[in-house]
């Protein structure tokens, strides 16, 4: 394994992190247990298998060489020890309560930035594993592959990979630069035009919107998580009744749940239309060994202020169609693409400012994480639930991640614990909103 530079967006994630705003994503998996010692056995397996997964051995170090000055690179850690990353905890009665405390702790930056926390259940018939991966190490798809490397082997359908993208070396070929000047100038002018287009789209998308104060807060550095499980068949019933996509329904459920939650806590939903960032992967699905985050996004107003559940769903559908027609490379949600055109040293200097600017760009993150349809296991124990957990941007109180696994939809909610002490109320509202949609469709 050799060193290679972080992609620009990875470098941005690495540099915008702070003590109160760790930039790791997570997944809380719940397994059925055959015995009270299943959790301890799972921890032993994770530690033993981690050494054989190359991506888990990669640390991130600063680069101060010419043409990469201020950047960072992934490289193998010569002192890698899985026992520094896999930790067995005392039995707990509430997996989400434990996960919230663990999600607020930043990863150690001088080691490969990932952790696996094994949480035995007090009931003796279940245990959970909280995986944490720094966003500079992996996006949702790559984190899934890394986690799958330490779970029990499964027989996946084979598809021939496309050619691997060449790694970004530490020193570009300087000799080729003079001949590329015209190309670089054209690219720079194109970048300026794209930046102006995205800026105008951002201004249009934010005009007249008002987020709720419940979605923004002074950062406390604390975290709370909650999970919700829905039947995917119920989601399909709504989709077949009104049209659109499954994702449209899942986003509309978030909008309706926010309305219920705001009204119940007394903040009120009238006039509230928070901007939701919907990340879109630009990774080619069959690329071999993809490196770096490849993300764009859609930006849509969540119709929280609309009292009609079907009207909320229709508004989400319309906004998503508009974004898809424009494509993931244009519009306000494509701001992340501009990271590709910022020098490495500028990322290092401006990282904290970029993090603080997130609140100006969007009010809440709503992201979907694809999972395989095959059943996953650890030590022969079935994975029964899996809740994806997204990073919380500075100044924001709530992030929502969604996955579909074996006939169920799992919502993973991450919140600032002091700003949102009633996260369980919002979790309950997610279930109530789907029920209301089914009733509105007379299903």
PDB file of C-alpha atoms in Angstrom, residues 63-317:
ATOM      1  CA  UNK A  63       1.762  16.899   3.543  1.00  0.00           C
ATOM      2  CA  UNK A  64       4.063  19.925   3.192  1.00  0.00           C
ATOM      3  CA  UNK A  65       5.739  19.104  -0.105  1.00  0.00           C
ATOM      4  CA  UNK A  66       5.707  21.494  -3.108  1.00  0.00           C
ATOM      5  CA  UNK A  67       2.516  21.403  -5.215  1.00  0.00           C
ATOM      6  CA  UNK A  68       0.745  19.624  -2.329  1.00  0.00           C
ATOM      7  CA  UNK A  69       1.591  22.124   0.389  1.00  0.00           C
ATOM      8  CA  UNK A  70      -1.009  22.047   3.167  1.00  0.00           C
ATOM      9  CA  UNK A  71      -2.624  18.857   1.903  1.00  0.00           C
ATOM     10  CA  UNK A  72      -2.962  15.478   3.558  1.00  0.00           C
ATOM     11  CA  UNK A  73      -2.447  11.902   2.448  1.00  0.00           C
ATOM     12  CA  UNK A  74      -3.610   8.433   3.378  1.00  0.00           C
ATOM     13  CA  UNK A  75      -0.814   6.006   4.153  1.00  0.00           C
ATOM     14  CA  UNK A  76      -0.475   2.658   5.935  1.00  0.00           C
ATOM     15  CA  UNK A  77       0.085   2.959   9.671  1.00  0.00           C
ATOM     16  CA  UNK A  78       3.229   0.942  10.476  1.00  0.00           C
ATOM     17  CA  UNK A  79       2.128   0.647  14.100  1.00  0.00           C
ATOM     18  CA  UNK A  80      -1.462  -0.385  13.395  1.00  0.00           C
ATOM     19  CA  UNK A  81      -3.023  -2.289  16.296  1.00  0.00           C
ATOM     20  CA  UNK A  82      -6.682  -3.336  15.981  1.00  0.00           C
ATOM     21  CA  UNK A  83      -7.040  -3.314  19.760  1.00  0.00           C
ATOM     22  CA  UNK A  84      -6.721   0.484  19.668  1.00  0.00           C
ATOM     23  CA  UNK A  85      -9.869   0.621  17.528  1.00  0.00           C
ATOM     24  CA  UNK A  86     -12.163  -2.188  18.758  1.00  0.00           C
ATOM     25  CA  UNK A  87     -13.572  -1.689  22.235  1.00  0.00           C
ATOM     26  CA  UNK A  88     -15.871  -3.855  24.346  1.00  0.00           C
ATOM     27  CA  UNK A  89     -18.164  -1.954  26.725  1.00  0.00           C
ATOM     28  CA  UNK A  90     -20.205  -2.922  29.754  1.00  0.00           C
ATOM     29  CA  UNK A  91     -23.738  -4.222  29.140  1.00  0.00           C
ATOM     30  CA  UNK A  92     -26.331  -1.542  28.475  1.00  0.00           C
ATOM     31  CA  UNK A  93     -30.117  -1.395  28.446  1.00  0.00           C
ATOM     32  CA  UNK A  94     -30.243   1.362  25.785  1.00  0.00           C
ATOM     33  CA  UNK A  95     -28.038   1.059  22.704  1.00  0.00           C
ATOM     34  CA  UNK A  96     -28.952   4.537  21.428  1.00  0.00           C
ATOM     35  CA  UNK A  97     -28.127   6.236  24.716  1.00  0.00           C
ATOM     36  CA  UNK A  98     -24.671   4.646  24.630  1.00  0.00           C
ATOM     37  CA  UNK A  99     -24.234   5.470  20.949  1.00  0.00           C
ATOM     38  CA  UNK A 100     -24.996   9.137  21.552  1.00  0.00           C
ATOM     39  CA  UNK A 101     -22.225   9.455  24.120  1.00  0.00           C
ATOM     40  CA  UNK A 102     -19.768   7.680  21.828  1.00  0.00           C
ATOM     41  CA  UNK A 103     -20.695   9.734  18.748  1.00  0.00           C
ATOM     42  CA  UNK A 104     -19.743  12.986  20.475  1.00  0.00           C
ATOM     43  CA  UNK A 105     -16.142  11.858  20.981  1.00  0.00           C
ATOM     44  CA  UNK A 106     -13.767  12.778  18.117  1.00  0.00           C
ATOM     45  CA  UNK A 107     -11.640  10.049  16.613  1.00  0.00           C
ATOM     46  CA  UNK A 108      -7.912  10.041  17.311  1.00  0.00           C
ATOM     47  CA  UNK A 109      -6.279  11.832  14.377  1.00  0.00           C
ATOM     48  CA  UNK A 110      -2.828  10.257  14.741  1.00  0.00           C
ATOM     49  CA  UNK A 111      -4.224   6.754  14.148  1.00  0.00           C
ATOM     50  CA  UNK A 112      -6.405   5.276  11.391  1.00  0.00           C
ATOM     51  CA  UNK A 113      -9.622   7.274  11.989  1.00  0.00           C
ATOM     52  CA  UNK A 114     -12.196   4.605  12.742  1.00  0.00           C
ATOM     53  CA  UNK A 115     -13.574   2.737  15.755  1.00  0.00           C
ATOM     54  CA  UNK A 116     -15.874  -0.202  16.461  1.00  0.00           C
ATOM     55  CA  UNK A 117     -17.650  -0.179  19.839  1.00  0.00           C
ATOM     56  CA  UNK A 118     -19.299  -3.426  20.930  1.00  0.00           C
ATOM     57  CA  UNK A 119     -22.265  -2.892  23.270  1.00  0.00           C
ATOM     58  CA  UNK A 120     -23.623  -6.067  24.921  1.00  0.00           C
ATOM     59  CA  UNK A 121     -27.302  -5.868  25.788  1.00  0.00           C
ATOM     60  CA  UNK A 122     -28.395  -6.280  29.381  1.00  0.00           C
ATOM     61  CA  UNK A 123     -31.110  -8.642  28.117  1.00  0.00           C
ATOM     62  CA  UNK A 124     -28.464 -11.195  27.110  1.00  0.00           C
ATOM     63  CA  UNK A 125     -30.187 -11.875  23.787  1.00  0.00           C
ATOM     64  CA  UNK A 126     -28.779  -8.971  21.751  1.00  0.00           C
ATOM     65  CA  UNK A 127     -25.700  -6.845  21.273  1.00  0.00           C
ATOM     66  CA  UNK A 128     -24.903  -3.806  19.137  1.00  0.00           C
ATOM     67  CA  UNK A 129     -21.850  -2.559  17.290  1.00  0.00           C
ATOM     68  CA  UNK A 130     -21.312   1.141  16.699  1.00  0.00           C
ATOM     69  CA  UNK A 131     -18.966   1.737  13.762  1.00  0.00           C
ATOM     70  CA  UNK A 132     -17.405   5.197  13.455  1.00  0.00           C
ATOM     71  CA  UNK A 133     -15.522   6.282  10.323  1.00  0.00           C
ATOM     72  CA  UNK A 134     -14.077   9.723   9.684  1.00  0.00           C
ATOM     73  CA  UNK A 135     -15.659  11.291   6.621  1.00  0.00           C
ATOM     74  CA  UNK A 136     -12.157  11.900   5.227  1.00  0.00           C
ATOM     75  CA  UNK A 137     -11.542   8.144   5.348  1.00  0.00           C
ATOM     76  CA  UNK A 138     -14.824   7.013   3.851  1.00  0.00           C
ATOM     77  CA  UNK A 139     -18.188   8.163   2.576  1.00  0.00           C
ATOM     78  CA  UNK A 140     -21.291   6.059   3.203  1.00  0.00           C
ATOM     79  CA  UNK A 141     -20.588   3.539   0.433  1.00  0.00           C
ATOM     80  CA  UNK A 142     -16.953   3.021   1.312  1.00  0.00           C
ATOM     81  CA  UNK A 143     -17.734   2.839   5.041  1.00  0.00           C
ATOM     82  CA  UNK A 144     -20.169   0.043   4.219  1.00  0.00           C
ATOM     83  CA  UNK A 145     -17.422  -1.859   2.385  1.00  0.00           C
ATOM     84  CA  UNK A 146     -14.988  -1.392   5.245  1.00  0.00           C
ATOM     85  CA  UNK A 147     -17.530  -2.599   7.796  1.00  0.00           C
ATOM     86  CA  UNK A 148     -18.457  -5.562   5.591  1.00  0.00           C
ATOM     87  CA  UNK A 149     -14.801  -6.584   5.646  1.00  0.00           C
ATOM     88  CA  UNK A 150     -15.006  -7.430   9.364  1.00  0.00           C
ATOM     89  CA  UNK A 151     -18.442  -9.077   9.298  1.00  0.00           C
ATOM     90  CA  UNK A 152     -19.007 -12.703   8.388  1.00  0.00           C
ATOM     91  CA  UNK A 153     -18.247 -13.467   4.713  1.00  0.00           C
ATOM     92  CA  UNK A 154     -21.229 -13.438   2.351  1.00  0.00           C
ATOM     93  CA  UNK A 155     -21.534 -14.613  -1.235  1.00  0.00           C
ATOM     94  CA  UNK A 156     -22.078 -11.413  -3.199  1.00  0.00           C
ATOM     95  CA  UNK A 157     -23.102 -11.388  -6.890  1.00  0.00           C
ATOM     96  CA  UNK A 158     -20.008 -10.850  -9.042  1.00  0.00           C
ATOM     97  CA  UNK A 159     -19.765  -7.926 -11.447  1.00  0.00           C
ATOM     98  CA  UNK A 160     -16.571  -7.072 -13.264  1.00  0.00           C
ATOM     99  CA  UNK A 161     -15.186  -3.780 -11.962  1.00  0.00           C
ATOM    100  CA  UNK A 162     -14.276  -0.903 -14.219  1.00  0.00           C
ATOM    101  CA  UNK A 163     -10.703   0.260 -14.329  1.00  0.00           C
ATOM    102  CA  UNK A 164      -9.533   1.781 -11.077  1.00  0.00           C
ATOM    103  CA  UNK A 165      -9.019   5.505 -10.886  1.00  0.00           C
ATOM    104  CA  UNK A 166      -5.302   6.232 -10.617  1.00  0.00           C
ATOM    105  CA  UNK A 167      -4.310   7.407  -7.136  1.00  0.00           C
ATOM    106  CA  UNK A 168      -3.389  11.027  -6.667  1.00  0.00           C
ATOM    107  CA  UNK A 169       0.364  10.884  -6.119  1.00  0.00           C
ATOM    108  CA  UNK A 170       2.108  13.117  -3.662  1.00  0.00           C
ATOM    109  CA  UNK A 171       3.975  14.990  -6.401  1.00  0.00           C
ATOM    110  CA  UNK A 172       2.231  15.751  -9.730  1.00  0.00           C
ATOM    111  CA  UNK A 173       4.373  15.638 -12.886  1.00  0.00           C
ATOM    112  CA  UNK A 174       5.640  19.210 -13.147  1.00  0.00           C
ATOM    113  CA  UNK A 175       6.933  18.627 -16.672  1.00  0.00           C
ATOM    114  CA  UNK A 176       3.388  18.235 -17.993  1.00  0.00           C
ATOM    115  CA  UNK A 177       2.129  21.545 -16.591  1.00  0.00           C
ATOM    116  CA  UNK A 178       3.270  23.964 -19.384  1.00  0.00           C
ATOM    117  CA  UNK A 179       1.450  22.035 -22.081  1.00  0.00           C
ATOM    118  CA  UNK A 180      -1.721  22.025 -19.999  1.00  0.00           C
ATOM    119  CA  UNK A 181      -1.935  25.803 -19.532  1.00  0.00           C
ATOM    120  CA  UNK A 182      -4.723  26.393 -22.118  1.00  0.00           C
ATOM    121  CA  UNK A 183      -6.698  23.507 -20.664  1.00  0.00           C
ATOM    122  CA  UNK A 184      -6.218  24.821 -17.123  1.00  0.00           C
ATOM    123  CA  UNK A 185      -7.328  28.328 -18.151  1.00  0.00           C
ATOM    124  CA  UNK A 186     -10.473  26.994 -19.800  1.00  0.00           C
ATOM    125  CA  UNK A 187     -11.128  24.885 -16.702  1.00  0.00           C
ATOM    126  CA  UNK A 188     -10.687  27.899 -14.413  1.00  0.00           C
ATOM    127  CA  UNK A 189     -13.140  29.970 -16.451  1.00  0.00           C
ATOM    128  CA  UNK A 190     -15.603  27.088 -16.402  1.00  0.00           C
ATOM    129  CA  UNK A 191     -15.169  26.823 -12.624  1.00  0.00           C
ATOM    130  CA  UNK A 192     -15.961  30.519 -12.214  1.00  0.00           C
ATOM    131  CA  UNK A 193     -19.099  30.117 -14.262  1.00  0.00           C
ATOM    132  CA  UNK A 194     -20.146  27.092 -12.239  1.00  0.00           C
ATOM    133  CA  UNK A 195     -19.480  28.949  -8.993  1.00  0.00           C
ATOM    134  CA  UNK A 196     -21.645  31.868 -10.093  1.00  0.00           C
ATOM    135  CA  UNK A 197     -24.396  29.492 -11.221  1.00  0.00           C
ATOM    136  CA  UNK A 198     -24.342  27.636  -7.914  1.00  0.00           C
ATOM    137  CA  UNK A 199     -24.278  30.896  -5.966  1.00  0.00           C
ATOM    138  CA  UNK A 200     -27.306  32.209  -7.839  1.00  0.00           C
ATOM    139  CA  UNK A 201     -29.154  28.938  -7.291  1.00  0.00           C
ATOM    140  CA  UNK A 202     -28.337  29.084  -3.585  1.00  0.00           C
ATOM    141  CA  UNK A 203     -29.692  32.617  -3.351  1.00  0.00           C
ATOM    142  CA  UNK A 204     -32.897  31.621  -5.157  1.00  0.00           C
ATOM    143  CA  UNK A 205     -33.347  28.526  -3.017  1.00  0.00           C
ATOM    144  CA  UNK A 206     -33.020  30.431   0.245  1.00  0.00           C
ATOM    145  CA  UNK A 207     -35.228  33.370  -0.649  1.00  0.00           C
ATOM    146  CA  UNK A 208     -38.303  33.468   1.573  1.00  0.00           C
ATOM    147  CA  UNK A 209     -37.372  30.366   3.574  1.00  0.00           C
ATOM    148  CA  UNK A 210     -37.435  30.400   7.345  1.00  0.00           C
ATOM    149  CA  UNK A 211     -35.952  27.536   9.322  1.00  0.00           C
ATOM    150  CA  UNK A 212     -37.121  26.833  12.833  1.00  0.00           C
ATOM    151  CA  UNK A 213     -34.858  27.932  15.660  1.00  0.00           C
ATOM    152  CA  UNK A 214     -35.136  24.339  16.918  1.00  0.00           C
ATOM    153  CA  UNK A 215     -32.922  23.266  13.994  1.00  0.00           C
ATOM    154  CA  UNK A 216     -30.129  25.734  14.790  1.00  0.00           C
ATOM    155  CA  UNK A 217     -28.298  26.171  18.064  1.00  0.00           C
ATOM    156  CA  UNK A 218     -25.087  27.208  19.734  1.00  0.00           C
ATOM    157  CA  UNK A 219     -22.931  24.076  19.689  1.00  0.00           C
ATOM    158  CA  UNK A 220     -22.661  22.141  22.936  1.00  0.00           C
ATOM    159  CA  UNK A 221     -20.478  19.288  21.667  1.00  0.00           C
ATOM    160  CA  UNK A 222     -22.986  16.760  23.024  1.00  0.00           C
ATOM    161  CA  UNK A 223     -24.829  14.133  20.994  1.00  0.00           C
ATOM    162  CA  UNK A 224     -28.007  12.124  21.291  1.00  0.00           C
ATOM    163  CA  UNK A 225     -29.206   9.442  18.868  1.00  0.00           C
ATOM    164  CA  UNK A 226     -32.519   7.721  18.241  1.00  0.00           C
ATOM    165  CA  UNK A 227     -33.790   5.151  15.782  1.00  0.00           C
ATOM    166  CA  UNK A 228     -37.065   4.419  14.013  1.00  0.00           C
ATOM    167  CA  UNK A 229     -38.081   1.283  12.088  1.00  0.00           C
ATOM    168  CA  UNK A 230     -40.780   1.405   9.394  1.00  0.00           C
ATOM    169  CA  UNK A 231     -42.182  -1.372   7.217  1.00  0.00           C
ATOM    170  CA  UNK A 232     -40.984  -0.870   3.628  1.00  0.00           C
ATOM    171  CA  UNK A 233     -44.272  -2.341   2.360  1.00  0.00           C
ATOM    172  CA  UNK A 234     -46.147   0.583   3.941  1.00  0.00           C
ATOM    173  CA  UNK A 235     -43.838   3.012   2.159  1.00  0.00           C
ATOM    174  CA  UNK A 236     -44.447   1.251  -1.148  1.00  0.00           C
ATOM    175  CA  UNK A 237     -48.214   1.437  -0.605  1.00  0.00           C
ATOM    176  CA  UNK A 238     -48.018   5.206  -0.318  1.00  0.00           C
ATOM    177  CA  UNK A 239     -45.725   5.472  -3.325  1.00  0.00           C
ATOM    178  CA  UNK A 240     -47.996   3.342  -5.510  1.00  0.00           C
ATOM    179  CA  UNK A 241     -51.007   5.380  -4.444  1.00  0.00           C
ATOM    180  CA  UNK A 242     -49.625   8.858  -5.196  1.00  0.00           C
ATOM    181  CA  UNK A 243     -46.655   8.240  -7.503  1.00  0.00           C
ATOM    182  CA  UNK A 244     -43.089   9.427  -7.190  1.00  0.00           C
ATOM    183  CA  UNK A 245     -40.261   7.469  -5.611  1.00  0.00           C
ATOM    184  CA  UNK A 246     -39.642   5.718  -2.323  1.00  0.00           C
ATOM    185  CA  UNK A 247     -37.138   8.443  -1.478  1.00  0.00           C
ATOM    186  CA  UNK A 248     -39.820  11.107  -2.016  1.00  0.00           C
ATOM    187  CA  UNK A 249     -42.016   9.382   0.548  1.00  0.00           C
ATOM    188  CA  UNK A 250     -39.174   9.003   3.048  1.00  0.00           C
ATOM    189  CA  UNK A 251     -38.255  12.706   2.778  1.00  0.00           C
ATOM    190  CA  UNK A 252     -41.908  13.746   3.078  1.00  0.00           C
ATOM    191  CA  UNK A 253     -42.127  11.655   6.254  1.00  0.00           C
ATOM    192  CA  UNK A 254     -39.268  13.735   7.673  1.00  0.00           C
ATOM    193  CA  UNK A 255     -41.111  16.955   6.814  1.00  0.00           C
ATOM    194  CA  UNK A 256     -44.308  15.778   8.487  1.00  0.00           C
ATOM    195  CA  UNK A 257     -42.460  14.473  11.540  1.00  0.00           C
ATOM    196  CA  UNK A 258     -40.731  17.852  11.967  1.00  0.00           C
ATOM    197  CA  UNK A 259     -44.123  19.579  11.848  1.00  0.00           C
ATOM    198  CA  UNK A 260     -45.561  17.321  14.548  1.00  0.00           C
ATOM    199  CA  UNK A 261     -42.448  17.690  16.686  1.00  0.00           C
ATOM    200  CA  UNK A 262     -42.304  21.484  16.438  1.00  0.00           C
ATOM    201  CA  UNK A 263     -45.989  21.874  17.268  1.00  0.00           C
ATOM    202  CA  UNK A 264     -45.791  19.451  20.197  1.00  0.00           C
ATOM    203  CA  UNK A 265     -42.780  21.178  21.762  1.00  0.00           C
ATOM    204  CA  UNK A 266     -44.458  24.580  21.345  1.00  0.00           C
ATOM    205  CA  UNK A 267     -42.117  26.104  18.761  1.00  0.00           C
ATOM    206  CA  UNK A 268     -44.804  26.114  16.076  1.00  0.00           C
ATOM    207  CA  UNK A 269     -44.528  25.113  12.421  1.00  0.00           C
ATOM    208  CA  UNK A 270     -46.266  28.063  10.780  1.00  0.00           C
ATOM    209  CA  UNK A 271     -44.102  29.584   8.076  1.00  0.00           C
ATOM    210  CA  UNK A 272     -41.304  27.081   8.647  1.00  0.00           C
ATOM    211  CA  UNK A 273     -39.596  25.736   5.500  1.00  0.00           C
ATOM    212  CA  UNK A 274     -36.099  24.514   6.378  1.00  0.00           C
ATOM    213  CA  UNK A 275     -33.596  23.803   3.603  1.00  0.00           C
ATOM    214  CA  UNK A 276     -32.771  20.102   3.446  1.00  0.00           C
ATOM    215  CA  UNK A 277     -29.526  18.953   1.858  1.00  0.00           C
ATOM    216  CA  UNK A 278     -30.003  15.603   0.101  1.00  0.00           C
ATOM    217  CA  UNK A 279     -26.508  14.217  -0.688  1.00  0.00           C
ATOM    218  CA  UNK A 280     -26.080  12.561  -4.088  1.00  0.00           C
ATOM    219  CA  UNK A 281     -23.216  10.166  -4.750  1.00  0.00           C
ATOM    220  CA  UNK A 282     -21.254  10.783  -7.953  1.00  0.00           C
ATOM    221  CA  UNK A 283     -19.251   7.591  -7.546  1.00  0.00           C
ATOM    222  CA  UNK A 284     -19.401   5.176 -10.452  1.00  0.00           C
ATOM    223  CA  UNK A 285     -20.963   2.053  -8.917  1.00  0.00           C
ATOM    224  CA  UNK A 286     -18.595  -0.464 -10.514  1.00  0.00           C
ATOM    225  CA  UNK A 287     -15.352   1.463 -10.128  1.00  0.00           C
ATOM    226  CA  UNK A 288     -12.642  -0.704  -8.615  1.00  0.00           C
ATOM    227  CA  UNK A 289     -11.178   0.518  -5.340  1.00  0.00           C
ATOM    228  CA  UNK A 290     -12.692   4.017  -5.460  1.00  0.00           C
ATOM    229  CA  UNK A 291     -10.817   6.623  -3.461  1.00  0.00           C
ATOM    230  CA  UNK A 292     -12.267   9.768  -1.931  1.00  0.00           C
ATOM    231  CA  UNK A 293     -15.704  11.241  -1.445  1.00  0.00           C
ATOM    232  CA  UNK A 294     -17.628  11.830  -4.668  1.00  0.00           C
ATOM    233  CA  UNK A 295     -20.596  13.831  -3.460  1.00  0.00           C
ATOM    234  CA  UNK A 296     -22.911  16.479  -4.749  1.00  0.00           C
ATOM    235  CA  UNK A 297     -26.375  17.198  -3.460  1.00  0.00           C
ATOM    236  CA  UNK A 298     -29.896  18.467  -3.971  1.00  0.00           C
ATOM    237  CA  UNK A 299     -31.259  21.310  -1.896  1.00  0.00           C
ATOM    238  CA  UNK A 300     -35.014  21.377  -1.277  1.00  0.00           C
ATOM    239  CA  UNK A 301     -37.367  23.270   1.035  1.00  0.00           C
ATOM    240  CA  UNK A 302     -39.154  20.917   3.412  1.00  0.00           C
ATOM    241  CA  UNK A 303     -42.863  21.890   3.439  1.00  0.00           C
ATOM    242  CA  UNK A 304     -43.108  21.722   7.234  1.00  0.00           C
ATOM    243  CA  UNK A 305     -45.667  24.528   7.319  1.00  0.00           C
ATOM    244  CA  UNK A 306     -48.204  22.691   5.115  1.00  0.00           C
ATOM    245  CA  UNK A 307     -50.905  20.944   7.207  1.00  0.00           C
ATOM    246  CA  UNK A 308     -51.870  18.459   4.452  1.00  0.00           C
ATOM    247  CA  UNK A 309     -49.680  15.302   4.380  1.00  0.00           C
ATOM    248  CA  UNK A 310     -50.419  14.625   0.701  1.00  0.00           C
ATOM    249  CA  UNK A 311     -49.620  18.239  -0.189  1.00  0.00           C
ATOM    250  CA  UNK A 312     -46.332  17.908   1.668  1.00  0.00           C
ATOM    251  CA  UNK A 313     -45.496  14.795  -0.330  1.00  0.00           C
ATOM    252  CA  UNK A 314     -46.460  16.520  -3.594  1.00  0.00           C
ATOM    253  CA  UNK A 315     -44.224  19.486  -2.743  1.00  0.00           C
ATOM    254  CA  UNK A 316     -41.286  17.166  -2.041  1.00  0.00           C
ATOM    255  CA  UNK A 317     -41.870  15.322  -5.332  1.00  0.00           C
TER     256      UNK A 317
END
